[in-house]
Amino acid sequence: MKRCAVIDDYQTAASAVADWGRLAEAVDVQFFHEPFHDEDGAAKRLAGFDIVVAMRERTPFPASLLERLPQLKLLVTTGMRNRSIDIEAAHRQGIVVCGAEGAGRPTSEMTWALILTAARNLAVETAGFRRGAWQTTLGLDLHGRTLGLLGLGTVGAQVAAVAQAFGMTVVAWSRNLTAERCVALGVTRAASLQDLLATADIVSIHLVLGERTRGLVGVAELKAMKSSALLVNTSRGPIVEEAALLRALRERWIAGAALDVYDQEPLPADHPFRDLANLTATPHLGYVTEGNYRSFYGMAVEDIAAWLEGRPLRVLCP
C-alpha cells in the first residue's frame, strides 16, 4: 500500500473537504497539521512516503529536500503554479509533480476585504467597540478615488471590476501590460510605475513573484506614493522590500498598508509588523476558503487516483 502525506493542513480541514475514501484500498493517507520548521524536520517527517500533497508554498521543496526523499514518487501541489517546488529537480529524480486548480476568486475577494478594512479603519473600530468606545476614526471614501493596480491579470481584473462598481478610477501597470488589455477592461494604462504610484490613492499588488518583481517596491517607490495612500499586498511578500515598508509605516511616508502575505510565513510572533497601528494584517487568507479547499483537495484526490492508474493529470513541467 502506498503512503500519502497531506501536509500543512493548518485548519485540520483537508480530511473533510474531499473524498479521500476513494483511495482507501490503495493509499494510507496521513494528515499533518503543524508546519515543518526547517528542511531537516520535513525530511524526517516525510521519509517513507510515496506521495505528498502540499498546500501552496507553505513548505518549500528544493532539490536538497527532494534528494532526501528517495521514496517520493508523486508530489501534488494545490494551485497550478508553485515556485517553492524545484520541478526540474523533481523530474530528474523521477518524481511526478501535479497541480490542483482553485475556485478562482478568493484572492480578489480578500483584496477587497483588506481595502475596506483599512479604508474604514474597521480593525480599530471593532477593537474600540469591544472596549466600549464609539466612532473614533474617520474613514476614507472610495468613490472618486484612484485605485492603482500593479498587475492586471485574472485577479487584477476582478479587483478592477469591483473598484469600478464603487465609482473609482482604475489605473494599472506592469512591464508587459498592453493598451488593448486596459481598453477591454475599462482601465487606464499608467505610463510608468512611478506615474501610477504618484497618482493612486490605493495601490494593490497583483503580480507573480519572480526575478523581475522581487523587491519591485522599495524605498524610492514608497516615497513616490501619496502620503495619504494605502498599499495593499495579497500577492507575495517579497515583491515589497520588507525593511523599506517597515520604515515607510513607522515614519508615515504613506498612511498605511494592508498585507496578507509576508517574506516569512507563518510570520514570527515577535515580528515588528505585529506592532504597527497603521498596518492591517491577516495571516495569508487569500486562498483560505471552503470552496477553494474543496477544489484544491478534490483535485488532489483525482491526481492521486489518476497517477495510481498510470495516467497522471495536470502534470506540471519545468
GROMACS .gro file of N, CA, C and O in nm, residues 11-77:
model
  268
   11GLN      N    1  -0.573   2.417   0.928
   11GLN     CA    2  -0.708   2.426   0.984
   11GLN      C    3  -0.772   2.289   1.009
   11GLN      O    4  -0.890   2.282   1.041
   12THR      N    5  -0.695   2.180   0.994
   12THR     CA    6  -0.747   2.043   1.004
   12THR      C    7  -0.873   2.029   0.919
   12THR      O    8  -0.972   1.969   0.961
   13ALA      N    9  -0.867   2.084   0.798
   13ALA     CA   10  -0.983   2.086   0.710
   13ALA      C   11  -0.973   1.986   0.596
   13ALA      O   12  -1.075   1.946   0.538
   14ALA      N   13  -0.853   1.944   0.561
   14ALA     CA   14  -0.834   1.866   0.439
   14ALA      C   15  -0.913   1.736   0.437
   14ALA      O   16  -0.967   1.697   0.334
   15SER      N   17  -0.922   1.670   0.550
   15SER     CA   18  -0.990   1.540   0.552
   15SER      C   19  -1.138   1.552   0.526
   15SER      O   20  -1.201   1.457   0.477
   16ALA      N   21  -1.197   1.668   0.554
   16ALA     CA   22  -1.342   1.684   0.544
   16ALA      C   23  -1.388   1.742   0.411
   16ALA      O   24  -1.508   1.735   0.380
   17VAL      N   25  -1.297   1.800   0.332
   17VAL     CA   26  -1.341   1.870   0.212
   17VAL      C   27  -1.318   1.790   0.084
   17VAL      O   28  -1.343   1.842  -0.026
   18ALA      N   29  -1.272   1.667   0.096
   18ALA     CA   30  -1.251   1.583  -0.022
   18ALA      C   31  -1.280   1.437   0.013
   18ALA      O   32  -1.277   1.399   0.130
   19ASP      N   33  -1.306   1.357  -0.089
   19ASP     CA   34  -1.339   1.216  -0.070
   19ASP      C   35  -1.212   1.132  -0.073
   19ASP      O   36  -1.180   1.065  -0.171
   20TRP      N   37  -1.137   1.135   0.037
   20TRP     CA   38  -1.014   1.056   0.046
   20TRP      C   39  -1.043   0.906   0.051
   20TRP      O   40  -0.957   0.824   0.022
   21GLY      N   41  -1.169   0.872   0.085
   21GLY     CA   42  -1.207   0.732   0.095
   21GLY      C   43  -1.192   0.655  -0.035
   21GLY      O   44  -1.173   0.533  -0.034
   22ARG      N   45  -1.198   0.726  -0.147
   22ARG     CA   46  -1.186   0.657  -0.276
   22ARG      C   47  -1.046   0.601  -0.296
   22ARG      O   48  -1.024   0.517  -0.384
   23LEU      N   49  -0.951   0.646  -0.213
   23LEU     CA   50  -0.814   0.597  -0.223
   23LEU      C   51  -0.782   0.488  -0.120
   23LEU      O   52  -0.672   0.433  -0.120
   24ALA      N   53  -0.879   0.457  -0.034
   24ALA     CA   54  -0.852   0.377   0.086
   24ALA      C   55  -0.792   0.240   0.056
   24ALA      O   56  -0.710   0.189   0.134
   25GLU      N   57  -0.830   0.178  -0.054
   25GLU     CA   58  -0.780   0.043  -0.083
   25GLU      C   59  -0.634   0.043  -0.125
   25GLU      O   60  -0.566  -0.059  -0.113
   26ALA      N   61  -0.586   0.158  -0.174
   26ALA     CA   62  -0.450   0.160  -0.229
   26ALA      C   63  -0.355   0.253  -0.155
   26ALA      O   64  -0.234   0.241  -0.169
   27VAL      N   65  -0.412   0.346  -0.075
   27VAL     CA   66  -0.329   0.450  -0.016
   27VAL      C   67  -0.364   0.471   0.131
   27VAL      O   68  -0.482   0.486   0.166
   28ASP      N   69  -0.263   0.475   0.214
   28ASP     CA   70  -0.278   0.514   0.354
   28ASP      C   71  -0.248   0.664   0.363
   28ASP      O   72  -0.135   0.707   0.341
   29VAL      N   73  -0.352   0.744   0.391
   29VAL     CA   74  -0.339   0.890   0.392
   29VAL      C   75  -0.323   0.939   0.535
   29VAL      O   76  -0.403   0.906   0.623
   30GLN      N   77  -0.218   1.019   0.559
   30GLN     CA   78  -0.195   1.080   0.689
   30GLN      C   79  -0.192   1.231   0.674
   30GLN      O   80  -0.137   1.284   0.576
   31PHE      N   81  -0.248   1.301   0.772
   31PHE     CA   82  -0.259   1.447   0.767
   31PHE      C   83  -0.166   1.509   0.870
   31PHE      O   84  -0.163   1.467   0.986
   32PHE      N   85  -0.092   1.609   0.829
   32PHE     CA   86   0.000   1.682   0.916
   32PHE      C   87  -0.051   1.824   0.932
   32PHE      O   88  -0.071   1.895   0.833
   33HIS      N   89  -0.071   1.866   1.057
   33HIS     CA   90  -0.135   1.994   1.083
   33HIS      C   91  -0.041   2.106   1.124
   33HIS      O   92  -0.078   2.223   1.124
   34GLU      N   93   0.081   2.071   1.161
   34GLU     CA   94   0.178   2.172   1.204
   34GLU      C   95   0.283   2.193   1.096
   34GLU      O   96   0.319   2.100   1.026
   35PRO      N   97   0.332   2.317   1.081
   35PRO     CA   98   0.435   2.341   0.980
   35PRO      C   99   0.566   2.275   1.016
   35PRO      O  100   0.598   2.256   1.133
   36PHE      N  101   0.642   2.237   0.913
   36PHE     CA  102   0.779   2.190   0.934
   36PHE      C  103   0.866   2.315   0.945
   36PHE      O  104   0.864   2.401   0.858
   37HIS      N  105   0.944   2.325   1.051
   37HIS     CA  106   1.017   2.449   1.075
   37HIS      C  107   1.148   2.459   0.998
   37HIS      O  108   1.206   2.567   0.987
   38ASP      N  109   1.195   2.348   0.943
   38ASP     CA  110   1.317   2.353   0.863
   38ASP      C  111   1.321   2.229   0.774
   38ASP      O  112   1.237   2.140   0.783
   39GLU      N  113   1.422   2.226   0.687
   39GLU     CA  114   1.432   2.117   0.592
   39GLU      C  115   1.459   1.984   0.661
   39GLU      O  116   1.407   1.879   0.619
   40ASP      N  117   1.537   1.986   0.769
   40ASP     CA  118   1.564   1.863   0.842
   40ASP      C  119   1.434   1.803   0.897
   40ASP      O  120   1.412   1.681   0.890
   41GLY      N  121   1.348   1.891   0.951
   41GLY     CA  122   1.221   1.843   1.004
   41GLY      C  123   1.133   1.784   0.896
   41GLY      O  124   1.069   1.680   0.916
   42ALA      N  125   1.129   1.850   0.780
   42ALA     CA  126   1.048   1.800   0.669
   42ALA      C  127   1.101   1.666   0.620
   42ALA      O  128   1.025   1.571   0.597
   43ALA      N  129   1.234   1.655   0.606
   43ALA     CA  130   1.294   1.531   0.558
   43ALA      C  131   1.265   1.415   0.653
   43ALA      O  132   1.235   1.303   0.609
   44LYS      N  133   1.273   1.442   0.781
   44LYS     CA  134   1.250   1.337   0.881
   44LYS      C  135   1.105   1.291   0.881
   44LYS      O  136   1.077   1.171   0.883
   45ARG      N  137   1.012   1.388   0.878
   45ARG     CA  138   0.869   1.353   0.888
   45ARG      C  139   0.816   1.290   0.759
   45ARG      O  140   0.721   1.211   0.763
   46LEU      N  141   0.874   1.326   0.645
   46LEU     CA  142   0.820   1.279   0.517
   46LEU      C  143   0.893   1.156   0.463
   46LEU      O  144   0.854   1.103   0.359
   47ALA      N  145   0.997   1.112   0.532
   47ALA     CA  146   1.067   0.991   0.489
   47ALA      C  147   0.970   0.873   0.490
   47ALA      O  148   0.891   0.855   0.583
   48GLY      N  149   0.974   0.793   0.386
   48GLY     CA  150   0.887   0.675   0.380
   48GLY      C  151   0.755   0.698   0.311
   48GLY      O  152   0.677   0.604   0.296
   49PHE      N  153   0.727   0.822   0.268
   49PHE     CA  154   0.603   0.849   0.197
   49PHE      C  155   0.626   0.844   0.047
   49PHE      O  156   0.725   0.898  -0.004
   50ASP      N  157   0.531   0.782  -0.023
   50ASP     CA  158   0.536   0.774  -0.170
   50ASP      C  159   0.475   0.897  -0.235
   50ASP      O  160   0.510   0.933  -0.347
   51ILE      N  161   0.380   0.958  -0.163
   51ILE     CA  162   0.301   1.070  -0.217
   51ILE      C  163   0.298   1.181  -0.113
   51ILE      O  164   0.281   1.154   0.006
   52VAL      N  165   0.314   1.304  -0.158
   52VAL     CA  166   0.296   1.420  -0.071
   52VAL      C  167   0.200   1.516  -0.138
   52VAL      O  168   0.214   1.546  -0.258
   53VAL      N  169   0.104   1.566  -0.061
   53VAL     CA  170   0.014   1.673  -0.107
   53VAL      C  171   0.052   1.799  -0.032
   53VAL      O  172   0.039   1.806   0.091
   54ALA      N  173   0.100   1.899  -0.106
   54ALA     CA  174   0.148   2.024  -0.046
   54ALA      C  175   0.043   2.133  -0.064
   54ALA      O  176  -0.015   2.147  -0.172
   55MET      N  177   0.021   2.211   0.042
   55MET     CA  178  -0.070   2.325   0.033
   55MET      C  179   0.007   2.450  -0.006
   55MET      O  180   0.084   2.504   0.073
   56ARG      N  181  -0.011   2.493  -0.132
   56ARG     CA  182   0.056   2.613  -0.184
   56ARG      C  183   0.205   2.611  -0.152
   56ARG      O  184   0.268   2.509  -0.160
   57GLU      N  185   0.260   2.727  -0.111
   57GLU     CA  186   0.405   2.734  -0.086
   57GLU      C  187   0.440   2.723   0.062
   57GLU      O  188   0.544   2.772   0.105
   58ARG      N  189   0.352   2.663   0.142
   58ARG     CA  190   0.378   2.658   0.286
   58ARG      C  191   0.508   2.583   0.318
   58ARG      O  192   0.582   2.624   0.407
   59THR      N  193   0.536   2.475   0.248
   59THR     CA  194   0.662   2.403   0.266
   59THR      C  195   0.738   2.402   0.135
   59THR      O  196   0.688   2.348   0.035
   60PRO      N  197   0.858   2.458   0.131
   60PRO     CA  198   0.938   2.454   0.007
   60PRO      C  199   0.990   2.313  -0.020
   60PRO      O  200   1.020   2.238   0.073
   61PHE      N  201   1.002   2.280  -0.148
   61PHE     CA  202   1.062   2.154  -0.190
   61PHE      C  203   1.176   2.182  -0.286
   61PHE      O  204   1.165   2.159  -0.408
   62PRO      N  205   1.290   2.230  -0.234
   62PRO     CA  206   1.408   2.249  -0.319
   62PRO      C  207   1.471   2.114  -0.351
   62PRO      O  208   1.435   2.011  -0.293
   63ALA      N  209   1.568   2.116  -0.441
   63ALA     CA  210   1.637   1.991  -0.479
   63ALA      C  211   1.698   1.922  -0.358
   63ALA      O  212   1.695   1.798  -0.349
   64SER      N  213   1.750   2.001  -0.264
   64SER     CA  214   1.815   1.941  -0.147
   64SER      C  215   1.720   1.858  -0.063
   64SER      O  216   1.758   1.754  -0.009
   65LEU      N  217   1.593   1.901  -0.052
   65LEU     CA  218   1.496   1.821   0.023
   65LEU      C  219   1.450   1.702  -0.059
   65LEU      O  220   1.438   1.590  -0.006
   66LEU      N  221   1.424   1.722  -0.186
   66LEU     CA  222   1.378   1.612  -0.270
   66LEU      C  223   1.479   1.497  -0.271
   66LEU      O  224   1.440   1.380  -0.269
   67GLU      N  225   1.608   1.530  -0.270
   67GLU     CA  226   1.711   1.427  -0.269
   67GLU      C  227   1.708   1.344  -0.141
   67GLU      O  228   1.756   1.229  -0.139
   68ARG      N  229   1.651   1.400  -0.035
   68ARG     CA  230   1.644   1.328   0.093
   68ARG      C  231   1.514   1.248   0.106
   68ARG      O  232   1.488   1.190   0.212
   69LEU      N  233   1.435   1.245  -0.001
   69LEU     CA  234   1.308   1.172  -0.001
   69LEU      C  235   1.309   1.072  -0.116
   69LEU      O  236   1.232   1.084  -0.212
   70PRO      N  237   1.393   0.970  -0.109
   70PRO     CA  238   1.409   0.876  -0.222
   70PRO      C  239   1.283   0.795  -0.253
   70PRO      O  240   1.269   0.746  -0.365
   71GLN      N  241   1.193   0.782  -0.156
   71GLN     CA  242   1.072   0.703  -0.181
   71GLN      C  243   0.962   0.785  -0.247
   71GLN      O  244   0.867   0.730  -0.301
   72LEU      N  245   0.976   0.916  -0.248
   72LEU     CA  246   0.872   1.004  -0.303
   72LEU      C  247   0.861   0.986  -0.454
   72LEU      O  248   0.960   0.997  -0.527
   73LYS      N  249   0.740   0.961  -0.502
   73LYS     CA  250   0.717   0.940  -0.645
   73LYS      C  251   0.613   1.036  -0.703
   73LYS      O  252   0.609   1.059  -0.823
   74LEU      N  253   0.526   1.091  -0.616
   74LEU     CA  254   0.423   1.185  -0.663
   74LEU      C  255   0.414   1.301  -0.565
   74LEU      O  256   0.396   1.280  -0.445
   75LEU      N  257   0.428   1.423  -0.619
   75LEU     CA  258   0.415   1.545  -0.539
   75LEU      C  259   0.302   1.627  -0.599
   75LEU      O  260   0.310   1.670  -0.714
   76VAL      N  261   0.195   1.644  -0.522
   76VAL     CA  262   0.079   1.721  -0.568
   76VAL      C  263   0.079   1.855  -0.496
   76VAL      O  264   0.091   1.860  -0.373
   77THR      N  265   0.067   1.963  -0.571
   77THR     CA  266   0.056   2.095  -0.511
   77THR      C  267  -0.081   2.153  -0.538
   77THR      O  268  -0.134   2.140  -0.650
   0.00000   0.00000   0.00000
